[in-house]
mmCIF file of N, CA and C in Angstrom:
data_model
loop_
_atom_site.group_PDB
_atom_site.id
_atom_site.type_symbol
_atom_site.label_atom_id
_atom_site.label_comp_id
_atom_site.label_asym_id
_atom_site.label_seq_id
_atom_site.Cartn_x
_atom_site.Cartn_y
_atom_site.Cartn_z
ATOM 1 N N MET A 1 101.280 92.224 97.445
ATOM 2 C CA MET A 1 99.989 92.020 98.023
ATOM 3 C C MET A 1 99.924 92.785 99.345
ATOM 4 N N LYS A 2 98.908 93.610 99.475
ATOM 5 C CA LYS A 2 98.740 94.402 100.684
ATOM 6 C C LYS A 2 97.776 93.697 101.614
ATOM 7 N N THR A 3 98.160 93.669 102.863
ATOM 8 C CA THR A 3 97.258 93.089 103.857
ATOM 9 C C THR A 3 96.839 94.191 104.812
ATOM 10 N N LYS A 4 95.618 94.142 105.207
ATOM 11 C CA LYS A 4 95.082 95.140 106.109
ATOM 12 C C LYS A 4 94.963 94.524 107.496
ATOM 13 N N LEU A 5 95.564 95.160 108.453
ATOM 14 C CA LEU A 5 95.462 94.679 109.817
ATOM 15 C C LEU A 5 94.188 95.232 110.445
ATOM 16 N N ARG A 6 93.467 94.386 111.103
ATOM 17 C CA ARG A 6 92.212 94.819 111.726
ATOM 18 C C ARG A 6 92.451 95.852 112.823
ATOM 19 N N SER A 7 93.507 95.669 113.589
ATOM 20 C CA SER A 7 93.738 96.583 114.707
ATOM 21 C C SER A 7 94.047 97.998 114.214
ATOM 22 N N GLU A 8 94.761 98.120 113.072
ATOM 23 C CA GLU A 8 95.067 99.441 112.542
ATOM 24 C C GLU A 8 93.804 100.151 112.083
ATOM 25 N N SER A 9 92.969 99.471 111.336
ATOM 26 C CA SER A 9 91.772 100.128 110.823
ATOM 27 C C SER A 9 90.820 100.469 111.960
ATOM 28 N N GLY A 10 90.717 99.607 112.955
ATOM 29 C CA GLY A 10 89.853 99.887 114.100
ATOM 30 C C GLY A 10 90.362 101.053 114.925
ATOM 31 N N THR A 11 91.659 101.078 115.168
ATOM 32 C CA THR A 11 92.253 102.163 115.938
ATOM 33 C C THR A 11 92.157 103.472 115.183
ATOM 34 N N LEU A 12 92.413 103.428 113.881
ATOM 35 C CA LEU A 12 92.339 104.632 113.066
ATOM 36 C C LEU A 12 90.924 105.186 113.051
ATOM 37 N N GLY A 13 89.970 104.320 112.947
ATOM 38 C CA GLY A 13 88.578 104.761 112.956
ATOM 39 C C GLY A 13 88.189 105.400 114.278
ATOM 40 N N ARG A 14 88.634 104.812 115.372
ATOM 41 C CA ARG A 14 88.341 105.383 116.688
ATOM 42 C C ARG A 14 89.038 106.719 116.878
ATOM 43 N N MET A 15 90.269 106.825 116.372
ATOM 44 C CA MET A 15 90.991 108.089 116.490
ATOM 45 C C MET A 15 90.289 109.185 115.712
ATOM 46 N N LYS A 16 89.800 108.862 114.512
ATOM 47 C CA LYS A 16 89.086 109.860 113.723
ATOM 48 C C LYS A 16 87.845 110.333 114.457
ATOM 49 N N GLU A 17 87.125 109.406 115.053
ATOM 50 C CA GLU A 17 85.922 109.779 115.795
ATOM 51 C C GLU A 17 86.270 110.599 117.036
ATOM 52 N N GLU A 18 87.354 110.235 117.691
ATOM 53 C CA GLU A 18 87.734 110.911 118.927
ATOM 54 C C GLU A 18 88.198 112.343 118.676
ATOM 55 N N TYR A 19 88.952 112.555 117.610
ATOM 56 C CA TYR A 19 89.515 113.873 117.332
ATOM 57 C C TYR A 19 88.682 114.690 116.356
ATOM 58 N N ALA A 20 87.558 114.197 115.914
ATOM 59 C CA ALA A 20 86.712 114.932 114.973
ATOM 60 C C ALA A 20 86.285 116.289 115.524
ATOM 61 N N PRO A 21 85.856 116.412 116.779
ATOM 62 C CA PRO A 21 85.490 117.747 117.281
ATOM 63 C C PRO A 21 86.669 118.723 117.291
ATOM 64 N N PHE A 22 87.856 118.214 117.582
ATOM 65 C CA PHE A 22 89.045 119.069 117.581
ATOM 66 C C PHE A 22 89.309 119.617 116.179
ATOM 67 N N TYR A 23 89.281 118.749 115.166
ATOM 68 C CA TYR A 23 89.524 119.195 113.798
ATOM 69 C C TYR A 23 88.437 120.154 113.332
ATOM 70 N N LYS A 24 87.209 119.918 113.758
ATOM 71 C CA LYS A 24 86.116 120.820 113.400
ATOM 72 C C LYS A 24 86.362 122.203 114.014
ATOM 73 N N GLU A 25 86.819 122.233 115.242
ATOM 74 C CA GLU A 25 87.116 123.500 115.917
ATOM 75 C C GLU A 25 88.277 124.225 115.234
ATOM 76 N N VAL A 26 89.298 123.488 114.828
ATOM 77 C CA VAL A 26 90.439 124.092 114.130
ATOM 78 C C VAL A 26 89.990 124.674 112.797
ATOM 79 N N ARG A 27 89.181 123.932 112.052
ATOM 80 C CA ARG A 27 88.673 124.444 110.774
ATOM 81 C C ARG A 27 87.840 125.706 110.981
ATOM 82 N N HIS A 28 87.025 125.720 112.017
ATOM 83 C CA HIS A 28 86.203 126.896 112.305
ATOM 84 C C HIS A 28 87.090 128.097 112.663
ATOM 85 N N SER A 29 88.137 127.872 113.453
ATOM 86 C CA SER A 29 89.050 128.953 113.830
ATOM 87 C C SER A 29 89.774 129.507 112.612
ATOM 88 N N LEU A 30 90.223 128.633 111.724
ATOM 89 C CA LEU A 30 90.888 129.094 110.503
ATOM 90 C C LEU A 30 89.934 129.884 109.621
ATOM 91 N N HIS A 31 88.685 129.478 109.588
ATOM 92 C CA HIS A 31 87.679 130.214 108.820
ATOM 93 C C HIS A 31 87.513 131.629 109.382
ATOM 94 N N LEU A 32 87.469 131.756 110.705
ATOM 95 C CA LEU A 32 87.336 133.075 111.321
ATOM 96 C C LEU A 32 88.552 133.953 111.041
ATOM 97 N N VAL A 33 89.729 133.355 111.049
ATOM 98 C CA VAL A 33 90.946 134.116 110.768
ATOM 99 C C VAL A 33 90.935 134.617 109.331
ATOM 100 N N ARG A 34 90.519 133.782 108.407
ATOM 101 C CA ARG A 34 90.454 134.204 107.008
ATOM 102 C C ARG A 34 89.407 135.294 106.806
ATOM 103 N N ARG A 35 88.344 135.250 107.588
ATOM 104 C CA ARG A 35 87.264 136.214 107.442
ATOM 105 C C ARG A 35 87.613 137.567 108.050
ATOM 106 N N SER A 36 88.459 137.604 109.049
ATOM 107 C CA SER A 36 88.799 138.846 109.739
ATOM 108 C C SER A 36 90.309 139.079 109.694
ATOM 109 N N PRO A 37 90.762 140.035 108.892
ATOM 110 C CA PRO A 37 92.201 140.308 108.813
ATOM 111 C C PRO A 37 92.787 140.817 110.136
ATOM 112 N N LEU A 38 91.970 141.474 110.967
ATOM 113 C CA LEU A 38 92.485 141.962 112.248
ATOM 114 C C LEU A 38 92.847 140.815 113.182
ATOM 115 N N THR A 39 92.151 139.710 113.060
ATOM 116 C CA THR A 39 92.494 138.535 113.856
ATOM 117 C C THR A 39 93.881 138.048 113.470
ATOM 118 N N PHE A 40 94.160 138.026 112.184
ATOM 119 C CA PHE A 40 95.476 137.601 111.707
ATOM 120 C C PHE A 40 96.550 138.575 112.187
ATOM 121 N N LEU A 41 96.258 139.871 112.145
ATOM 122 C CA LEU A 41 97.213 140.868 112.623
ATOM 123 C C LEU A 41 97.494 140.671 114.114
ATOM 124 N N GLY A 42 96.460 140.416 114.891
ATOM 125 C CA GLY A 42 96.636 140.151 116.315
ATOM 126 C C GLY A 42 97.479 138.915 116.559
ATOM 127 N N PHE A 43 97.265 137.886 115.744
ATOM 128 C CA PHE A 43 98.060 136.663 115.857
ATOM 129 C C PHE A 43 99.532 136.951 115.564
ATOM 130 N N ILE A 44 99.795 137.762 114.548
ATOM 131 C CA ILE A 44 101.178 138.109 114.190
ATOM 132 C C ILE A 44 101.837 138.891 115.332
ATOM 133 N N ILE A 45 101.127 139.849 115.914
ATOM 134 C CA ILE A 45 101.683 140.637 117.018
ATOM 135 C C ILE A 45 101.951 139.741 118.225
ATOM 136 N N PHE A 46 101.004 138.888 118.553
ATOM 137 C CA PHE A 46 101.168 137.965 119.683
ATOM 138 C C PHE A 46 102.365 137.045 119.458
ATOM 139 N N THR A 47 102.496 136.516 118.251
ATOM 140 C CA THR A 47 103.628 135.649 117.919
ATOM 141 C C THR A 47 104.941 136.418 118.028
ATOM 142 N N GLY A 48 104.936 137.683 117.614
ATOM 143 C CA GLY A 48 106.132 138.517 117.743
ATOM 144 C C GLY A 48 106.561 138.693 119.189
ATOM 145 N N PHE A 49 105.591 138.902 120.086
ATOM 146 C CA PHE A 49 105.913 139.014 121.511
ATOM 147 C C PHE A 49 106.503 137.719 122.046
ATOM 148 N N ILE A 50 105.942 136.601 121.638
ATOM 149 C CA ILE A 50 106.443 135.304 122.113
ATOM 150 C C ILE A 50 107.873 135.078 121.625
ATOM 151 N N VAL A 51 108.125 135.364 120.351
ATOM 152 C CA VAL A 51 109.474 135.181 119.791
ATOM 153 C C VAL A 51 110.455 136.118 120.492
ATOM 154 N N THR A 52 110.040 137.356 120.743
ATOM 155 C CA THR A 52 110.905 138.309 121.443
ATOM 156 C C THR A 52 111.229 137.824 122.849
ATOM 157 N N ALA A 53 110.231 137.311 123.543
ATOM 158 C CA ALA A 53 110.453 136.834 124.912
ATOM 159 C C ALA A 53 111.404 135.644 124.942
ATOM 160 N N VAL A 54 111.249 134.744 123.992
ATOM 161 C CA VAL A 54 112.094 133.543 123.971
ATOM 162 C C VAL A 54 113.531 133.886 123.591
ATOM 163 N N THR A 55 113.703 134.832 122.688
ATOM 164 C CA THR A 55 115.044 135.160 122.195
ATOM 165 C C THR A 55 115.624 136.414 122.847
ATOM 166 N N ALA A 56 115.100 136.842 123.981
ATOM 167 C CA ALA A 56 115.565 138.061 124.651
ATOM 168 C C ALA A 56 117.072 138.079 124.902
ATOM 169 N N PRO A 57 117.686 136.997 125.346
ATOM 170 C CA PRO A 57 119.135 137.058 125.579
ATOM 171 C C PRO A 57 119.941 137.348 124.308
ATOM 172 N N TYR A 58 119.396 137.026 123.151
ATOM 173 C CA TYR A 58 120.113 137.234 121.893
ATOM 174 C C TYR A 58 119.745 138.557 121.228
ATOM 175 N N LEU A 59 118.560 139.091 121.509
ATOM 176 C CA LEU A 59 118.100 140.322 120.867
ATOM 177 C C LEU A 59 118.520 141.587 121.606
ATOM 178 N N ALA A 60 118.567 141.543 122.914
ATOM 179 C CA ALA A 60 118.850 142.743 123.701
ATOM 180 C C ALA A 60 120.281 143.210 123.444
ATOM 181 N N PRO A 61 120.453 144.491 123.073
ATOM 182 C CA PRO A 61 121.803 144.966 122.756
ATOM 183 C C PRO A 61 122.704 145.132 123.982
ATOM 184 N N TYR A 62 122.112 145.359 125.161
ATOM 185 C CA TYR A 62 122.895 145.570 126.382
ATOM 186 C C TYR A 62 122.313 144.744 127.520
ATOM 187 N N ASP A 63 123.091 144.600 128.572
ATOM 188 C CA ASP A 63 122.601 143.961 129.789
ATOM 189 C C ASP A 63 121.566 144.898 130.418
ATOM 190 N N PRO A 64 120.371 144.416 130.720
ATOM 191 C CA PRO A 64 119.336 145.314 131.244
ATOM 192 C C PRO A 64 119.636 145.853 132.644
ATOM 193 N N TYR A 65 120.579 145.271 133.350
ATOM 194 C CA TYR A 65 120.910 145.716 134.704
ATOM 195 C C TYR A 65 122.196 146.541 134.775
ATOM 196 N N GLN A 66 122.892 146.673 133.650
ATOM 197 C CA GLN A 66 124.156 147.405 133.624
ATOM 198 C C GLN A 66 123.882 148.908 133.738
ATOM 199 N N MET A 67 124.456 149.539 134.755
ATOM 200 C CA MET A 67 124.253 150.973 134.969
ATOM 201 C C MET A 67 125.435 151.755 134.425
ATOM 202 N N ASN A 68 125.130 152.900 133.836
ATOM 203 C CA ASN A 68 126.138 153.820 133.348
ATOM 204 C C ASN A 68 125.634 155.224 133.686
ATOM 205 N N LEU A 69 125.989 155.723 134.861
ATOM 206 C CA LEU A 69 125.450 156.991 135.351
ATOM 207 C C LEU A 69 125.850 158.185 134.492
ATOM 208 N N ASP A 70 126.891 158.051 133.679
ATOM 209 C CA ASP A 70 127.284 159.144 132.784
ATOM 210 C C ASP A 70 126.244 159.372 131.691
ATOM 211 N N GLN A 71 125.478 158.347 131.362
ATOM 212 C CA GLN A 71 124.489 158.464 130.282
ATOM 213 C C GLN A 71 123.062 158.620 130.794
ATOM 214 N N ALA A 72 122.874 158.845 132.077
ATOM 215 C CA ALA A 72 121.531 158.963 132.643
ATOM 216 C C ALA A 72 120.795 160.157 132.043
ATOM 217 N N PHE A 73 119.530 159.968 131.733
ATOM 218 C CA PHE A 73 118.626 161.002 131.215
ATOM 219 C C PHE A 73 119.058 161.583 129.870
ATOM 220 N N GLN A 74 119.847 160.850 129.106
ATOM 221 C CA GLN A 74 120.232 161.310 127.774
ATOM 222 C C GLN A 74 119.098 161.014 126.792
ATOM 223 N N PRO A 75 119.011 161.771 125.710
ATOM 224 C CA PRO A 75 117.976 161.476 124.710
ATOM 225 C C PRO A 75 118.335 160.207 123.930
ATOM 226 N N PRO A 76 117.371 159.644 123.225
ATOM 227 C CA PRO A 76 117.669 158.457 122.407
ATOM 228 C C PRO A 76 118.732 158.757 121.347
ATOM 229 N N THR A 77 119.608 157.793 121.143
ATOM 230 C CA THR A 77 120.654 157.905 120.128
ATOM 231 C C THR A 77 120.684 156.612 119.329
ATOM 232 N N ALA A 78 121.621 156.518 118.404
ATOM 233 C CA ALA A 78 121.757 155.291 117.613
ATOM 234 C C ALA A 78 122.196 154.123 118.497
ATOM 235 N N ASP A 79 122.958 154.411 119.550
ATOM 236 C CA ASP A 79 123.395 153.352 120.466
ATOM 237 C C ASP A 79 122.280 152.900 121.402
ATOM 238 N N HIS A 80 121.431 153.827 121.811
ATOM 239 C CA HIS A 80 120.326 153.539 122.731
ATOM 240 C C HIS A 80 119.038 154.037 122.073
ATOM 241 N N LEU A 81 118.364 153.159 121.339
ATOM 242 C CA LEU A 81 117.208 153.576 120.537
ATOM 243 C C LEU A 81 116.062 154.138 121.369
ATOM 244 N N PHE A 82 115.828 153.617 122.564
ATOM 245 C CA PHE A 82 114.785 154.149 123.450
ATOM 246 C C PHE A 82 115.379 155.091 124.493
ATOM 247 N N GLY A 83 116.685 155.283 124.449
ATOM 248 C CA GLY A 83 117.365 156.131 125.413
ATOM 249 C C GLY A 83 117.663 155.384 126.702
ATOM 250 N N PRO A 84 118.507 155.966 127.547
ATOM 251 C CA PRO A 84 118.771 155.367 128.858
ATOM 252 C C PRO A 84 117.805 155.926 129.910
ATOM 253 N N ASP A 85 117.632 155.198 131.009
ATOM 254 C CA ASP A 85 116.756 155.661 132.092
ATOM 255 C C ASP A 85 117.555 156.493 133.094
ATOM 256 N N GLU A 86 116.985 156.749 134.277
ATOM 257 C CA GLU A 86 117.622 157.625 135.269
ATOM 258 C C GLU A 86 118.908 157.043 135.851
ATOM 259 N N LEU A 87 119.133 155.745 135.672
ATOM 260 C CA LEU A 87 120.374 155.127 136.143
ATOM 261 C C LEU A 87 121.315 154.769 134.995
ATOM 262 N N GLY A 88 120.992 155.202 133.783
ATOM 263 C CA GLY A 88 121.838 154.953 132.631
ATOM 264 C C GLY A 88 121.663 153.583 132.008
ATOM 265 N N ARG A 89 120.630 152.838 132.419
ATOM 266 C CA ARG A 89 120.377 151.510 131.841
ATOM 267 C C ARG A 89 119.640 151.672 130.517
ATOM 268 N N ASP A 90 119.935 150.823 129.565
ATOM 269 C CA ASP A 90 119.308 150.885 128.246
ATOM 270 C C ASP A 90 117.842 150.463 128.348
ATOM 271 N N VAL A 91 116.939 151.351 127.931
ATOM 272 C CA VAL A 91 115.505 151.087 128.061
ATOM 273 C C VAL A 91 115.058 150.005 127.081
ATOM 274 N N LEU A 92 115.596 149.990 125.866
ATOM 275 C CA LEU A 92 115.219 148.953 124.896
ATOM 276 C C LEU A 92 115.545 147.561 125.434
ATOM 277 N N SER A 93 116.711 147.400 126.005
ATOM 278 C CA SER A 93 117.080 146.097 126.579
ATOM 279 C C SER A 93 116.143 145.721 127.715
ATOM 280 N N ARG A 94 115.750 146.707 128.510
ATOM 281 C CA ARG A 94 114.840 146.430 129.623
ATOM 282 C C ARG A 94 113.449 146.060 129.125
ATOM 283 N N VAL A 95 113.009 146.670 128.025
ATOM 284 C CA VAL A 95 111.703 146.327 127.449
ATOM 285 C C VAL A 95 111.731 144.911 126.883
ATOM 286 N N ILE A 96 112.805 144.576 126.173
ATOM 287 C CA ILE A 96 112.920 143.228 125.599
ATOM 288 C C ILE A 96 112.947 142.182 126.709
ATOM 289 N N TRP A 97 113.746 142.401 127.725
ATOM 290 C CA TRP A 97 113.804 141.450 128.841
ATOM 291 C C TRP A 97 112.503 141.453 129.627
ATOM 292 N N GLY A 98 111.815 142.583 129.668
ATOM 293 C CA GLY A 98 110.541 142.667 130.376
ATOM 294 C C GLY A 98 109.439 141.855 129.729
ATOM 295 N N SER A 99 109.581 141.534 128.458
ATOM 296 C CA SER A 99 108.571 140.713 127.777
ATOM 297 C C SER A 99 108.576 139.278 128.291
ATOM 298 N N ARG A 100 109.619 138.902 128.966
ATOM 299 C CA ARG A 100 109.696 137.537 129.495
ATOM 300 C C ARG A 100 108.801 137.407 130.688
#
């Protein structure tokens, strides 16, 4: 036998009324995303930046502050995909850390 508590149904009803505009806004936003593929692409790019910023210590191949003057102004190689800068620091690592 199931019993219904008055406080649960009353609270649930008030919560539905209180959050109804929020859910309506979310549904409208999802509709716009489905209608425009560029919005979805922008969301994916934005999410990629956020993930990169959060995981920068694990993604960066080198310390962004480590200098190696022997490699200054060298072209990009397999070891340094964006190449080193004028002080021999890895540019890719600096870009990844710069997203933070």
